[in-house]
Coordinates of C-alpha atoms and ligand atoms in Angstrom, one line a residue:
X20 CA 38.6 14.9 21.0
X21 CA 37.1 11.5 20.2
X22 CA 38.5 9.3 17.5
X23 CA 35.5 7.5 16.0
X24 CA 35.9 4.7 13.5
X25 CA 32.8 3.5 11.7
X26 CA 32.7 0.3 9.6
X27 CA 30.2 0.3 6.8
X28 CA 29.2 3.1 4.5
X29 CA 25.5 2.5 4.0
X30 CA 22.4 3.8 5.8
X31 CA 23.5 2.9 9.4
X32 CA 27.2 3.7 9.1
X33 CA 26.8 7.1 7.4
X34 CA 24.0 8.1 9.7
X35 CA 26.2 7.4 12.7
X36 CA 29.2 9.2 11.2
X37 CA 27.3 12.3 10.2
X38 CA 25.5 12.5 13.6
X39 CA 28.7 12.3 15.5
X40 CA 30.2 15.1 13.4
X41 CA 27.0 17.2 13.6
X42 CA 27.0 17.1 17.4
X43 CA 30.7 17.5 17.8
X44 CA 32.6 18.9 14.8
X45 CA 35.8 18.2 16.7
X46 CA 35.3 14.4 16.4
X47 CA 37.7 12.7 14.1
X48 CA 35.5 10.3 12.1
X49 CA 36.9 7.7 9.8
X50 CA 34.5 5.5 7.8
X51 CA 35.8 2.2 6.5
X52 CA 33.8 0.9 3.5
X53 CA 34.3 -2.4 1.7
X54 CA 33.4 -0.9 -1.7
X55 CA 33.6 2.4 -3.4
X56 CA 30.0 3.4 -3.1
X57 CA 29.3 5.1 0.3
X58 CA 25.8 6.3 1.1
X59 CA 24.1 4.8 -1.9
X60 CA 20.4 4.3 -1.6
X61 CA 20.1 0.6 -2.2
X62 CA 16.3 1.0 -1.7
X63 CA 16.3 2.8 -5.1
X64 CA 18.0 0.0 -7.1
X65 CA 14.7 -1.4 -8.5
X66 CA 14.0 2.1 -10.0
X67 CA 17.4 2.1 -11.7
X68 CA 16.3 -1.1 -13.5
X69 CA 12.9 0.3 -14.4
X70 CA 14.9 3.1 -16.1
X71 CA 13.2 5.8 -14.0
X72 CA 16.4 6.6 -12.1
X73 CA 19.4 7.1 -14.3
X74 CA 22.4 7.2 -14.2
X75 CA 23.3 5.0 -11.3
X76 CA 25.2 7.8 -9.7
X77 CA 21.7 9.4 -9.0
X78 CA 21.2 6.7 -6.3
X79 CA 23.7 8.4 -4.0
X80 CA 22.0 10.0 -1.0
X81 CA 25.2 12.1 -0.9
X82 CA 28.4 11.9 -3.0
X83 CA 31.8 11.0 -1.5
X84 CA 32.7 14.7 -1.9
X85 CA 29.6 15.7 0.1
X86 CA 30.6 13.3 2.9
X87 CA 34.1 14.6 2.9
X88 CA 32.9 18.1 3.0
X89 CA 30.9 17.1 6.1
X90 CA 34.1 16.2 7.7
X91 CA 34.2 12.4 7.3
X92 CA 37.5 10.6 6.4
X93 CA 36.5 7.9 3.9
X94 CA 38.6 4.7 3.6
X95 CA 36.9 3.2 0.5
X96 CA 37.6 -0.2 -1.0
X97 CA 38.8 -1.2 2.4
X98 CA 37.7 -4.3 4.3
X99 CA 37.7 -4.3 8.1
X100 CA 39.0 -7.8 9.0
X101 CA 39.4 -7.9 12.8
X102 CA 38.6 -5.9 15.9
X103 CA 41.2 -5.9 18.7
X104 CA 38.8 -5.0 21.5
X105 CA 41.3 -4.7 24.3
X106 CA 43.8 -2.7 22.2
X107 CA 41.0 -0.6 20.6
X108 CA 42.4 -1.2 17.1
X109 CA 40.6 -2.2 13.9
X110 CA 42.6 -4.3 11.3
X111 CA 41.8 -3.3 7.7
X112 CA 42.9 -4.6 4.3
X113 CA 43.0 -2.2 1.3
X114 CA 42.1 -3.3 -2.2
X115 CA 45.8 -3.7 -3.1
X116 CA 46.1 -6.2 -0.2
X117 CA 47.9 -3.8 2.1
X118 CA 47.1 -4.7 5.8
X119 CA 47.1 -2.0 8.5
X120 CA 45.2 -1.1 11.6
X121 CA 43.4 2.0 12.8
X122 CA 43.3 3.0 16.5
X123 CA 40.0 4.2 17.9
X124 CA 38.4 5.6 21.0
X125 CA 35.0 4.4 19.9
X126 CA 34.0 2.0 17.2
X127 CA 30.6 1.6 15.4
X128 CA 30.1 -1.5 13.3
X129 CA 27.4 -1.2 10.6
X130 CA 28.3 -4.0 8.2
X131 CA 24.6 -4.6 7.3
X132 CA 23.4 -7.8 5.7
X133 CA 24.1 -10.1 2.8
X134 CA 21.6 -11.6 0.5
X135 CA 20.3 -15.0 1.6
X136 CA 20.6 -18.0 -0.7
X137 CA 17.9 -19.9 1.4
X138 CA 19.8 -23.1 0.9
X139 CA 19.0 -23.2 -2.9
X140 CA 21.5 -25.5 -4.5
X141 CA 23.4 -23.8 -7.3
X142 CA 23.0 -20.2 -6.1
X143 CA 26.5 -19.1 -5.2
X144 CA 28.1 -21.6 -7.5
X145 CA 26.3 -20.1 -10.5
X146 CA 27.3 -16.5 -10.9
X147 CA 26.0 -13.3 -12.6
X148 CA 28.1 -14.4 -15.6
X149 CA 25.8 -17.5 -15.7
X150 CA 22.8 -15.3 -15.4
X151 CA 22.0 -16.0 -11.7
X152 CA 21.8 -12.9 -9.6
X153 CA 21.1 -11.6 -6.1
X154 CA 20.5 -8.0 -5.4
X155 CA 21.8 -6.1 -2.4
X156 CA 24.9 -4.0 -3.3
X157 CA 26.0 -1.7 -6.0
X158 CA 28.3 -4.5 -7.2
X159 CA 25.2 -6.7 -7.6
X160 CA 23.5 -3.9 -9.5
X161 CA 26.3 -3.4 -11.9
X162 CA 26.5 -7.2 -12.5
X163 CA 22.8 -7.4 -13.3
X164 CA 22.9 -4.3 -15.5
X165 CA 25.9 -5.8 -17.4
X166 CA 24.1 -9.1 -17.9
X167 CA 20.9 -7.4 -19.1
X168 CA 22.8 -5.3 -21.6
X169 CA 25.1 -8.1 -22.8
X170 CA 22.7 -11.1 -23.2
X171 CA 19.4 -9.2 -23.5
X172 CA 17.5 -12.0 -21.6
X173 CA 13.9 -12.3 -22.7
X174 CA 12.7 -14.2 -19.6
X175 CA 13.4 -14.2 -15.9
X176 CA 12.4 -16.2 -12.9
X177 CA 12.3 -14.2 -9.7
X178 CA 12.6 -16.4 -6.7
X179 CA 10.8 -14.6 -3.9
X180 CA 7.8 -12.3 -3.9
X181 CA 8.6 -10.0 -1.0
X182 CA 9.0 -6.3 -1.6
X183 CA 12.3 -6.5 -3.5
X184 CA 11.1 -9.4 -5.6
X185 CA 7.9 -7.5 -6.5
X186 CA 9.7 -4.3 -7.3
X187 CA 12.1 -6.2 -9.6
X188 CA 9.2 -7.9 -11.3
X189 CA 7.9 -4.5 -12.2
X190 CA 11.4 -3.5 -13.4
X191 CA 11.8 -6.6 -15.7
X192 CA 8.3 -6.1 -17.1
X193 CA 9.1 -2.5 -17.8
X194 CA 12.1 -3.8 -19.8
X195 CA 9.8 -6.1 -21.9
X196 CA 10.8 -9.3 -20.2
X197 CA 8.6 -12.3 -19.5
X198 CA 8.6 -12.8 -15.7
X199 CA 7.7 -15.8 -13.5
X200 CA 7.6 -15.0 -9.8
X201 CA 7.9 -18.0 -7.5
X202 CA 6.8 -17.7 -3.9
X203 CA 7.1 -20.4 -1.2
X204 CA 3.9 -19.4 0.7
X205 CA 0.3 -19.3 -0.4
X206 CA 0.3 -15.7 -1.4
X207 CA 2.8 -12.9 -2.4
X208 CA 4.0 -10.4 0.1
X209 CA 3.7 -12.6 3.1
X210 CA 4.1 -9.5 5.4
X211 CA 0.4 -9.0 4.7
X212 CA -2.6 -11.2 5.4
X213 CA -3.4 -13.3 2.3
X214 CA -6.7 -11.4 1.8
X215 CA -4.7 -8.3 0.9
X216 CA -1.7 -10.2 -0.6
X217 CA -4.2 -11.5 -3.2
X218 CA -4.9 -8.0 -4.4
X219 CA -1.1 -7.5 -4.8
X220 CA -0.9 -10.7 -6.8
X221 CA -3.8 -9.7 -9.0
X222 CA -2.0 -6.4 -9.8
X223 CA 1.2 -8.2 -10.7
X224 CA -0.7 -10.7 -12.9
X225 CA -2.6 -7.9 -14.5
X226 CA 0.7 -6.6 -15.7
X227 CA 1.7 -9.9 -17.1
X228 CA 3.7 -11.5 -14.3
X229 CA 3.2 -15.2 -14.0
X230 CA 2.9 -15.7 -10.2
X231 CA 3.5 -19.2 -8.9
X232 CA 2.7 -19.7 -5.2
X233 CA 3.1 -22.6 -2.9
X234 CA 6.4 -23.4 -4.5
X235 CA 9.7 -24.1 -2.7
X236 CA 12.7 -23.6 -5.0
X237 CA 15.5 -26.0 -4.1
X238 CA 17.9 -25.7 -7.0
X239 CA 19.1 -23.7 -10.0
X240 CA 21.1 -25.4 -12.7
X241 CA 22.4 -24.7 -16.2
X242 CA 20.8 -26.8 -18.9
X243 CA 20.4 -26.7 -22.7
X244 CA 17.2 -24.8 -22.3
X245 CA 18.9 -22.1 -20.3
X246 CA 18.8 -21.8 -16.5
X247 CA 16.4 -24.2 -14.9
X248 CA 14.8 -23.6 -11.6
X249 CA 13.6 -26.7 -9.7
X250 CA 11.7 -27.3 -6.6
X251 CA 8.4 -28.6 -5.2
X252 CA 5.0 -27.2 -6.0
X253 CA 1.9 -28.1 -4.1
X254 CA 3.1 -31.7 -3.4
X255 CA 4.4 -32.2 -6.9
X256 CA 7.6 -31.0 -8.6
X257 CA 8.4 -27.7 -10.1
X258 CA 10.7 -27.2 -13.1
X259 CA 10.9 -24.1 -15.3
X260 CA 13.6 -22.6 -17.5
X261 CA 14.4 -18.9 -18.1
X262 CA 17.2 -16.8 -19.5
X263 CA 17.9 -15.1 -16.1
X264 CA 17.3 -16.0 -12.5
X265 CA 17.1 -13.5 -9.7
X266 CA 17.0 -14.8 -6.1
X267 CA 15.6 -12.3 -3.7
X268 CA 14.6 -14.3 -0.6
X269 CA 15.7 -12.0 2.2
X270 CA 18.9 -11.3 3.9
X271 CA 21.1 -12.7 6.6
X272 CA 23.0 -10.4 9.0
X273 CA 26.6 -9.8 8.1
X274 CA 28.0 -10.3 11.6
X275 CA 31.4 -12.0 11.1
X276 CA 33.5 -9.1 12.3
X277 CA 31.6 -8.7 15.5
X278 CA 31.1 -12.3 16.3
X279 CA 34.8 -13.0 15.9
X280 CA 35.4 -10.2 18.4
X281 CA 33.1 -11.9 20.9
X282 CA 29.7 -10.3 20.3
X283 CA 26.6 -12.3 21.0
X284 CA 24.0 -13.1 18.4
X285 CA 20.2 -13.2 19.0
X286 CA 17.0 -12.9 17.0
X287 CA 17.6 -13.8 13.3
X288 CA 21.3 -14.5 14.2
X289 CA 21.8 -10.8 14.3
X290 CA 24.2 -9.2 16.8
X291 CA 22.6 -8.4 20.2
X292 CA 22.6 -4.7 21.0
X293 CA 20.9 -2.7 23.8
X294 CA 18.8 0.4 23.2
X295 CA 22.0 2.5 23.3
X296 CA 23.3 0.3 20.5
X297 CA 26.0 -1.2 22.7
X298 CA 27.2 -4.6 21.8
X299 CA 28.6 -5.5 25.2
X300 CA 32.1 -5.3 23.9
X301 CA 33.7 -2.2 25.4
X302 CA 33.6 0.9 23.2
X303 CA 32.0 -1.1 20.3
X304 CA 28.5 -0.2 19.2
X305 CA 26.6 -1.6 16.2
X306 CA 23.6 -0.5 14.1
X307 CA 21.6 -1.5 11.0
X308 CA 20.8 -4.7 9.3
X309 CA 23.4 -6.7 11.2
X310 CA 21.8 -6.2 14.6
X311 CA 18.6 -7.0 16.5
X312 CA 15.9 -4.4 16.7
X313 CA 13.8 -3.2 19.6
X314 CA 10.1 -3.6 18.6
X315 CA 7.6 -1.6 20.7
X316 CA 5.1 -4.4 20.6
X317 CA 7.3 -7.5 20.5
X318 CA 10.4 -6.7 22.5
X319 CA 13.4 -7.7 20.6
X320 CA 13.2 -8.9 17.0
X321 CA 15.1 -8.8 13.7
X322 CA 13.6 -6.7 11.0
X323 CA 16.2 -5.3 8.6
X324 CA 14.9 -2.0 7.0
X325 CA 16.5 1.2 5.8
X326 CA 14.4 3.4 8.0
X327 CA 15.5 1.5 11.1
X328 CA 19.1 1.5 10.0
X329 CA 19.1 5.3 9.7
X330 CA 17.6 5.7 13.2
X331 CA 19.8 3.1 14.9
X332 CA 22.9 4.7 13.2
X333 CA 22.0 8.1 14.4
X334 CA 21.6 6.8 18.0
X335 CA 24.9 5.0 17.8
X336 CA 26.7 8.1 16.5
X337 CA 25.3 10.3 19.2
X338 CA 26.2 7.9 22.0
X339 CA 29.7 7.2 20.7
X340 CA 30.6 10.8 21.4
X341 CA 29.2 10.7 24.9
X342 CA 25.4 11.0 24.3
X343 CA 22.8 9.1 26.2
X344 CA 20.1 8.4 23.6
X345 CA 18.0 5.3 23.7
X346 CA 16.6 3.8 20.5
X347 CA 12.9 4.2 20.8
X348 CA 12.1 1.1 18.9
X349 CA 10.1 0.3 15.8
X350 CA 6.6 -0.8 15.1
X351 CA 7.4 -2.6 11.9
X352 CA 6.1 0.0 9.4
X353 CA 6.7 -1.0 5.7
X354 CA 5.3 0.1 2.3
X355 CA 5.9 -1.0 -1.2
X356 CA 4.6 0.1 -4.6
X357 CA 3.7 -2.8 -7.0
X358 CA 2.9 -1.4 -10.4
X359 CA -0.1 0.9 -9.7
X360 CA -0.9 -0.5 -6.3
X361 CA 0.6 0.4 -2.9
X362 CA 0.6 -2.0 0.0
X363 CA 1.6 -1.1 3.5
X364 CA 1.6 -2.5 7.0
X365 CA 2.5 -1.5 10.5
X366 CA 2.4 -3.3 13.9
X367 CA 1.4 -6.9 14.1
X368 CA -0.8 -9.2 12.1
X369 CA -3.2 -11.4 14.0
X370 CA -1.0 -14.4 13.6
X371 CA 2.0 -12.5 15.0
X372 CA 0.1 -10.9 17.8
X373 CA -1.3 -14.1 19.3
X374 CA 2.0 -15.9 20.0
X375 CA 3.3 -12.6 21.5
X376 CA 0.5 -12.8 24.2
X377 CA -2.1 -10.5 22.8
X378 CA -5.7 -11.4 22.1
X379 CA -6.1 -10.0 18.6
X380 CA -9.1 -9.5 16.4
X381 CA -8.8 -8.2 12.8
X382 CA -11.5 -6.6 10.8
X383 CA -11.5 -5.6 7.1
X384 CA -13.0 -2.4 5.7
X385 CA -13.2 -1.0 2.3
X386 CA -13.4 2.8 2.1
X387 CA -13.0 5.5 -0.5
X388 CA -9.8 7.5 -0.5
X389 CA -11.8 10.7 -1.0
X390 CA -15.4 11.8 -1.4
X391 CA -17.0 9.7 -4.1
X392 CA -18.7 12.6 -5.8
X393 CA -15.3 14.1 -6.6
X394 CA -13.7 12.4 -9.7
X395 CA -11.2 9.7 -9.3
X396 CA -12.2 8.2 -6.0
X397 CA -10.6 4.7 -5.4
X398 CA -11.1 2.1 -2.8
X399 CA -8.6 1.6 0.0
X400 CA -8.7 -1.8 1.7
X401 CA -7.9 -1.6 5.4
X402 CA -7.3 -4.4 7.9
X403 CA -7.2 -3.3 11.5
X404 CA -5.9 -5.5 14.3
X405 CA -6.7 -4.6 18.0
X406 CA -6.5 -6.3 21.3
X407 CA -10.0 -7.5 22.4
X408 CA -9.0 -7.2 26.1
X409 CA -8.3 -3.5 26.2
X410 CA -9.0 -2.2 22.7
X411 CA -5.3 -1.3 22.1
X412 CA -4.4 -0.9 18.5
X413 CA -2.0 -3.7 17.5
X414 CA -1.6 -3.2 13.7
X415 CA -3.0 -2.2 10.4
X416 CA -2.6 -3.2 6.7
X417 CA -3.6 -1.1 3.8
X418 CA -3.8 -1.7 0.0
X419 CA -4.9 1.0 -2.4
X420 CA -4.1 2.6 -5.7
X421 CA -1.0 4.7 -6.2
X422 CA -2.0 8.3 -5.3
X423 CA -4.4 7.2 -2.6
X424 CA -2.0 8.3 0.1
X425 CA -1.7 4.7 1.4
X426 CA 1.8 5.4 2.7
X427 CA 0.7 8.4 4.7
X428 CA -2.4 6.7 6.0
X429 CA -0.3 3.7 7.3
X430 CA 1.8 6.4 9.0
X431 CA -1.2 7.5 11.0
X432 CA -1.6 4.0 12.3
X433 CA 2.2 3.9 13.0
X434 CA 2.0 7.1 15.0
X435 CA -1.0 5.7 16.9
X436 CA 0.9 2.5 17.7
X437 CA 3.9 4.5 18.9
X438 CA 1.6 6.4 21.2
X439 CA -0.1 3.2 22.4
X440 CA -3.6 4.5 21.4
X441 CA -6.6 2.3 21.4
X442 CA -8.4 1.6 18.1
X443 CA -11.4 3.6 19.3
X444 CA -9.3 6.8 19.9
X445 CA -8.3 6.9 16.2
X446 CA -11.8 8.3 15.6
X447 CA -10.9 11.2 17.8
X448 CA -7.9 12.3 15.8
X449 CA -8.3 15.6 14.1
X450 CA -7.4 14.6 10.5
X451 CA -7.5 16.9 7.5
X452 CA -10.4 16.9 5.1
X453 CA -11.3 18.3 1.7
X454 CA -13.4 16.4 -0.8
X455 CA -10.7 15.8 -3.5
X456 CA -8.3 14.3 -0.9
X457 CA -10.4 12.8 1.9
X458 CA -13.7 12.4 3.7
X459 CA -15.0 13.9 7.0
X460 CA -14.3 10.5 8.4
X461 CA -11.0 9.4 6.9
X462 CA -10.6 5.7 5.6
X463 CA -8.4 5.2 8.7
X464 CA -11.2 6.3 11.0
X465 CA -13.9 4.3 9.2
X466 CA -11.8 1.2 9.6
X467 CA -11.2 1.9 13.3
X468 CA -14.9 2.4 13.8
X469 CA -15.6 -0.9 12.1
X470 CA -13.3 -2.6 14.4
X471 CA -14.8 -1.0 17.5
X472 CA -18.5 -1.6 16.6
Ligands
FAD738 C1 16.7 -3.7 -3.5 C2 16.4 -3.3 -2.1 C3 15.3 -2.4 -1.9 C4 15.1 -2.0 -0.6 N1 14.0 -1.2 -0.3 C5 13.8 -0.7 0.9 C6 12.7 0.2 1.2 O1 12.0 0.6 0.2 N2 12.5 0.7 2.4 C7 13.3 0.3 3.5 O2 13.1 0.7 4.6 N3 14.4 -0.6 3.3 C8 14.6 -1.1 2.0 N4 15.7 -2.0 1.8 C9 16.5 -2.4 2.9 C10 17.5 -1.3 3.2 O3 18.2 -1.0 2.0 C11 18.5 -1.9 4.2 O4 17.8 -2.2 5.4 C12 19.6 -0.9 4.6 O5 20.3 -0.4 3.5 C13 20.6 -1.5 5.6 O6 21.6 -0.5 5.8 P1 22.9 -0.9 6.6 O7 23.7 0.3 6.8 O8 22.6 -1.6 7.9 O9 23.7 -2.1 5.8 P2 24.0 -2.4 4.3 O10 23.2 -1.5 3.4 O11 23.9 -3.8 4.1 O12 25.5 -1.9 4.1 C14 26.6 -2.4 4.8 C15 27.8 -1.6 4.5 O13 28.9 -2.2 5.2 C16 30.0 -2.4 4.3 N5 30.7 -3.5 4.8 C17 30.3 -4.8 5.0 N6 31.3 -5.5 5.6 C18 32.3 -4.7 5.7 C19 33.7 -4.9 6.2 N7 34.1 -6.0 6.7 N8 34.5 -3.8 6.1 C20 34.1 -2.6 5.6 N9 32.9 -2.4 5.1 C21 32.0 -3.4 5.2 C22 29.3 -2.5 2.9 O14 30.2 -2.2 1.9 C23 28.2 -1.4 3.1 O15 28.7 -0.1 2.9 C24 15.9 -2.4 0.5 C25 17.0 -3.3 0.2 C26 17.2 -3.7 -1.1 C27 18.4 -4.6 -1.3

């Protein structure tokens, strides 16, 4: 019987623990979680703030009771502090300060990531009580919720216009707040090419968000006017006040436990793992936002996402009890809803493909989401990137209205990338068609044909 200890109770940790129990119900699985909220869907937090998902308990993928019924021993409010690799023991500290250690046969570390402060002065020193927030955990969620209820802020500055920032802009607008969204680059959602990012910005602006691009925030301070965000804007200076500041500028891997035990860090300063999720430390695997990711087009990269964390966790759990499963790797598929628009991407942009040694070319197509004669047809904007040397599909980006099946259409491209198809072969796929839902040549295929012609 294997004694498996898992550190971390979010996507990667719980996936690992459940997989191990599923494959071998005889495995003794203990999950050590720093807080009291195992298996919460942090991806759903923005929808708690829009008010669409209430109460907060609904965000649980599974309750603690569900997890215990599946055979997991939960050690909640317990911080893992040190790994004794040679002795196969994990030192832990309970909320009351009691220190103890757990023996293990196999250990999986899934301590995830922490919100980045991006070197912005004042963030960290100013707290949620001051009205300055980050958003990654349920504790962050409760702190923001308390602040919104207690002070009823009327204005917010959101630093960052990535997917979390955009989702939170929508949430604050839904609560009647005035929102300024500050972005360092020339366009929001820098994971897309600016041509498509501009459509997302227009959607946010149409809903009243004041989007300020080309602005690097360097500080947040308290002043008589409220909280003041300072920085540089297009060569000049930027200074704006608001009642509340939310900093959502990405994450940094939470690797202290593993690094102190001797694990190596690589891309994005995440812990290096191989495809079997081994860290190189004997009997210690790792998965999720704290580790590097195998990317099928790029090799090794760092791209922290919930989907990847679930898959890596499942692989780690299987291998910890004697399995031999290699993580197949990602292709970087992402999707976000911004008000009534959906933006998605998979694979590589032109500017990412070139330094990776490809010879990319990208074309833009606008197609209908279904036959125009049937009511409600909307445009989908598609950018397809392929390699000019061999026609291989390298990536795709889509922007369309909510309800236009943008997410499922990007998944067609993602599947093609996984299979290593050429752009041209997308036209051969037997995709479904009925006039209210599609066209004989789907938007995906029209975009592929435009690239190939
Ligand atoms: C607002 C928001 C929206 C998102 N939306 C999406 C989305 O739509 N799609 C998507 O794919 N991804 C999304 N993500 C990203 C996704 O949520 C993360 O990639 C995923 O949750 C990472 O899971 P993880 O298990 O690696 O780590 P984390 O979720 O970071 O969890 C780490 C776990 O480890 C515990 N822990 C940490 N240190 C210790 C310690 N020393 N001892 C014990 N326990 C410890 C923590 O308490 C926690 O349980 C979103 C993230 C946020 C914040």
